[in-house]
Amino acid sequence: MQISPVSFTGCPVKFVKREPMKSSFISYVTDAVSNKLNGYTPVVLKEKDKKGNIVPIINGDPDTGKIGRKFINWIKKEEKDYAQKTSILTHSGINVRKYTDISTQKPIYKVVENDEVRFSTLYKEGKVNMIEQYDKKKAFFDGYNIYSRNSEGKLQKTYSGTYMDSRQLRESAGLDPDPFTPNAENIWNNKV
């Protein structure tokens, strides 16, 4: 299933819904081969069992005794200029992209998204500075929220509405209308 959310520029973005734990065996294998060809490494999630042994986490059905698939995250690390990008395709279908400053090892920017919602996080000196969230099921950035630090330094929701209204309010307040645009992801993709 494919849906077409809207990007920050207003252009449609193709996003493939990922449900690896629910997909058919053929889809699961195709996804695994595609991930491997694209440079991702499988990482099996593990836990300690009752005896203290470290074992892979399995998606099974305890009622029927049916053993399902292992919980696997696909991870890919790349370096460019000053930043390291870590891309994670999780077992639950969530896509995560983290950008870290190579010299300080502090986070710069992070995106967490699935087919329903997207969270973008801007960091300042390694600490969360702002979070942007929008619901992909709604009209162009309707249900768009921004969380930022208040005068006490606590993170709180500072805006809820549409993306365009948010830009106008920030401009009228003399602030950067779109603080999430000049981010590590755009620099990484040479779009600045």
mmCIF file of N, CA and C in Angstrom, residues 53-107:
data_model
loop_
_atom_site.group_PDB
_atom_site.id
_atom_site.type_symbol
_atom_site.label_atom_id
_atom_site.label_comp_id
_atom_site.label_asym_id
_atom_site.label_seq_id
_atom_site.Cartn_x
_atom_site.Cartn_y
_atom_site.Cartn_z
ATOM 1 N N ASN A 53 19.991 -16.492 29.676
ATOM 2 C CA ASN A 53 20.631 -16.577 28.355
ATOM 3 C C ASN A 53 20.111 -15.458 27.458
ATOM 4 N N ILE A 54 20.972 -14.947 26.592
ATOM 5 C CA ILE A 54 20.545 -13.922 25.641
ATOM 6 C C ILE A 54 20.019 -14.618 24.393
ATOM 7 N N VAL A 55 18.750 -14.387 24.090
ATOM 8 C CA VAL A 55 18.101 -15.067 22.960
ATOM 9 C C VAL A 55 17.411 -14.030 22.069
ATOM 10 N N PRO A 56 17.217 -14.363 20.777
ATOM 11 C CA PRO A 56 16.515 -13.430 19.887
ATOM 12 C C PRO A 56 15.052 -13.283 20.275
ATOM 13 N N ILE A 57 14.520 -12.097 20.086
ATOM 14 C CA ILE A 57 13.098 -11.861 20.356
ATOM 15 C C ILE A 57 12.316 -12.366 19.150
ATOM 16 N N ILE A 58 11.339 -13.214 19.412
ATOM 17 C CA ILE A 58 10.544 -13.818 18.347
ATOM 18 C C ILE A 58 9.107 -13.348 18.456
ATOM 19 N N ASN A 59 8.512 -13.034 17.312
ATOM 20 C CA ASN A 59 7.107 -12.644 17.274
ATOM 21 C C ASN A 59 6.262 -13.902 17.136
ATOM 22 N N GLY A 60 5.950 -14.532 18.263
ATOM 23 C CA GLY A 60 5.193 -15.780 18.234
ATOM 24 C C GLY A 60 3.822 -15.610 18.834
ATOM 25 N N ASP A 61 3.017 -16.623 18.728
ATOM 26 C CA ASP A 61 1.678 -16.629 19.306
ATOM 27 C C ASP A 61 1.671 -17.634 20.450
ATOM 28 N N PRO A 62 1.707 -17.155 21.710
ATOM 29 C CA PRO A 62 1.784 -18.073 22.850
ATOM 30 C C PRO A 62 0.559 -18.993 22.970
ATOM 31 N N ASP A 63 -0.597 -18.564 22.459
ATOM 32 C CA ASP A 63 -1.812 -19.373 22.559
ATOM 33 C C ASP A 63 -1.752 -20.612 21.668
ATOM 34 N N THR A 64 -1.217 -20.448 20.469
ATOM 35 C CA THR A 64 -1.167 -21.580 19.532
ATOM 36 C C THR A 64 0.196 -22.258 19.526
ATOM 37 N N GLY A 65 1.186 -21.603 20.144
ATOM 38 C CA GLY A 65 2.534 -22.162 20.144
ATOM 39 C C GLY A 65 3.264 -21.912 18.832
ATOM 40 N N LYS A 66 2.628 -21.135 17.953
ATOM 41 C CA LYS A 66 3.231 -20.853 16.650
ATOM 42 C C LYS A 66 4.371 -19.853 16.816
ATOM 43 N N ILE A 67 5.539 -20.217 16.288
ATOM 44 C CA ILE A 67 6.692 -19.319 16.367
ATOM 45 C C ILE A 67 6.707 -18.451 15.121
ATOM 46 N N GLY A 68 6.805 -17.160 15.330
ATOM 47 C CA GLY A 68 6.813 -16.225 14.208
ATOM 48 C C GLY A 68 8.226 -15.846 13.796
ATOM 49 N N ARG A 69 8.364 -14.660 13.259
ATOM 50 C CA ARG A 69 9.657 -14.185 12.773
ATOM 51 C C ARG A 69 10.427 -13.471 13.867
ATOM 52 N N LYS A 70 11.752 -13.428 13.678
ATOM 53 C CA LYS A 70 12.600 -12.686 14.604
ATOM 54 C C LYS A 70 12.358 -11.195 14.411
ATOM 55 N N PHE A 71 12.509 -10.454 15.502
ATOM 56 C CA PHE A 71 12.442 -8.998 15.419
ATOM 57 C C PHE A 71 13.785 -8.519 14.888
ATOM 58 N N ILE A 72 13.782 -7.969 13.682
ATOM 59 C CA ILE A 72 15.025 -7.515 13.055
ATOM 60 C C ILE A 72 14.920 -6.045 12.680
ATOM 61 N N ASN A 73 15.909 -5.267 13.083
ATOM 62 C CA ASN A 73 16.061 -3.887 12.622
ATOM 63 C C ASN A 73 17.151 -3.871 11.570
ATOM 64 N N TRP A 74 16.957 -3.103 10.511
ATOM 65 C CA TRP A 74 17.961 -2.959 9.460
ATOM 66 C C TRP A 74 18.645 -1.611 9.648
ATOM 67 N N ILE A 75 19.970 -1.622 9.757
ATOM 68 C CA ILE A 75 20.726 -0.404 10.075
ATOM 69 C C ILE A 75 21.775 -0.126 9.010
ATOM 70 N N LYS A 76 21.907 1.166 8.666
ATOM 71 C CA LYS A 76 22.904 1.591 7.687
ATOM 72 C C LYS A 76 23.546 2.876 8.194
ATOM 73 N N LYS A 77 24.887 2.907 8.221
ATOM 74 C CA LYS A 77 25.618 4.102 8.666
ATOM 75 C C LYS A 77 26.432 4.660 7.508
ATOM 76 N N GLU A 78 26.364 5.978 7.364
ATOM 77 C CA GLU A 78 27.114 6.673 6.318
ATOM 78 C C GLU A 78 27.754 7.918 6.925
ATOM 79 N N GLU A 79 28.901 8.320 6.378
ATOM 80 C CA GLU A 79 29.551 9.552 6.831
ATOM 81 C C GLU A 79 29.737 10.483 5.654
ATOM 82 N N LYS A 80 29.538 11.774 5.907
ATOM 83 C CA LYS A 80 29.716 12.776 4.873
ATOM 84 C C LYS A 80 30.097 14.092 5.547
ATOM 85 N N ASP A 81 31.170 14.690 5.102
ATOM 86 C CA ASP A 81 31.639 15.960 5.661
ATOM 87 C C ASP A 81 31.760 15.876 7.183
ATOM 88 N N TYR A 82 30.893 16.606 7.879
ATOM 89 C CA TYR A 82 30.997 16.699 9.335
ATOM 90 C C TYR A 82 30.035 15.753 10.056
ATOM 91 N N ALA A 83 29.149 15.087 9.326
ATOM 92 C CA ALA A 83 28.075 14.346 9.986
ATOM 93 C C ALA A 83 28.077 12.859 9.672
ATOM 94 N N GLN A 84 27.481 12.096 10.595
ATOM 95 C CA GLN A 84 27.231 10.677 10.379
ATOM 96 C C GLN A 84 25.721 10.485 10.355
ATOM 97 N N LYS A 85 25.252 9.770 9.349
ATOM 98 C CA LYS A 85 23.821 9.483 9.235
ATOM 99 C C LYS A 85 23.605 8.016 9.553
ATOM 100 N N THR A 86 22.688 7.747 10.471
ATOM 101 C CA THR A 86 22.307 6.377 10.805
ATOM 102 C C THR A 86 20.853 6.197 10.397
ATOM 103 N N SER A 87 20.623 5.307 9.440
ATOM 104 C CA SER A 87 19.264 5.007 8.983
ATOM 105 C C SER A 87 18.842 3.672 9.585
ATOM 106 N N ILE A 88 17.657 3.648 10.179
ATOM 107 C CA ILE A 88 17.150 2.432 10.813
ATOM 108 C C ILE A 88 15.757 2.127 10.269
ATOM 109 N N LEU A 89 15.593 0.928 9.729
ATOM 110 C CA LEU A 89 14.280 0.429 9.328
ATOM 111 C C LEU A 89 13.892 -0.571 10.411
ATOM 112 N N THR A 90 12.955 -0.203 11.259
ATOM 113 C CA THR A 90 12.643 -1.048 12.415
ATOM 114 C C THR A 90 11.726 -2.212 12.052
ATOM 115 N N HIS A 91 11.688 -3.198 12.955
ATOM 116 C CA HIS A 91 10.850 -4.382 12.772
ATOM 117 C C HIS A 91 9.370 -4.025 12.747
ATOM 118 N N SER A 92 9.005 -2.875 13.320
ATOM 119 C CA SER A 92 7.597 -2.480 13.381
ATOM 120 C C SER A 92 7.177 -1.580 12.221
ATOM 121 N N GLY A 93 8.114 -1.299 11.295
ATOM 122 C CA GLY A 93 7.765 -0.497 10.128
ATOM 123 C C GLY A 93 8.046 0.983 10.277
ATOM 124 N N ILE A 94 8.705 1.384 11.354
ATOM 125 C CA ILE A 94 9.051 2.793 11.556
ATOM 126 C C ILE A 94 10.415 3.061 10.940
ATOM 127 N N ASN A 95 10.535 4.188 10.245
ATOM 128 C CA ASN A 95 11.809 4.599 9.660
ATOM 129 C C ASN A 95 12.416 5.690 10.527
ATOM 130 N N VAL A 96 13.683 5.538 10.856
ATOM 131 C CA VAL A 96 14.380 6.511 11.699
ATOM 132 C C VAL A 96 15.648 6.943 10.977
ATOM 133 N N ARG A 97 15.904 8.257 10.964
ATOM 134 C CA ARG A 97 17.159 8.792 10.434
ATOM 135 C C ARG A 97 17.747 9.715 11.490
ATOM 136 N N LYS A 98 18.979 9.422 11.910
ATOM 137 C CA LYS A 98 19.660 10.232 12.924
ATOM 138 C C LYS A 98 20.910 10.840 12.309
ATOM 139 N N TYR A 99 21.138 12.112 12.578
ATOM 140 C CA TYR A 99 22.339 12.808 12.106
ATOM 141 C C TYR A 99 23.136 13.239 13.320
ATOM 142 N N THR A 100 24.411 12.870 13.340
ATOM 143 C CA THR A 100 25.274 13.132 14.487
ATOM 144 C C THR A 100 26.519 13.869 14.023
ATOM 145 N N ASP A 101 26.967 14.845 14.804
ATOM 146 C CA ASP A 101 28.214 15.550 14.515
ATOM 147 C C ASP A 101 29.373 14.598 14.791
ATOM 148 N N ILE A 102 30.221 14.378 13.792
ATOM 149 C CA ILE A 102 31.315 13.412 13.939
ATOM 150 C C ILE A 102 32.305 13.843 15.018
ATOM 151 N N SER A 103 32.630 15.132 15.061
ATOM 152 C CA SER A 103 33.657 15.590 16.006
ATOM 153 C C SER A 103 33.197 15.552 17.460
ATOM 154 N N THR A 104 31.940 15.888 17.724
ATOM 155 C CA THR A 104 31.458 15.937 19.115
ATOM 156 C C THR A 104 30.628 14.721 19.505
ATOM 157 N N GLN A 105 30.175 13.949 18.511
ATOM 158 C CA GLN A 105 29.282 12.795 18.717
ATOM 159 C C GLN A 105 27.924 13.215 19.291
ATOM 160 N N LYS A 106 27.583 14.506 19.160
ATOM 161 C CA LYS A 106 26.279 14.982 19.644
ATOM 162 C C LYS A 106 25.264 14.928 18.511
ATOM 163 N N PRO A 107 24.001 14.620 18.834
ATOM 164 C CA PRO A 107 22.970 14.592 17.791
ATOM 165 C C PRO A 107 22.702 15.986 17.239
#
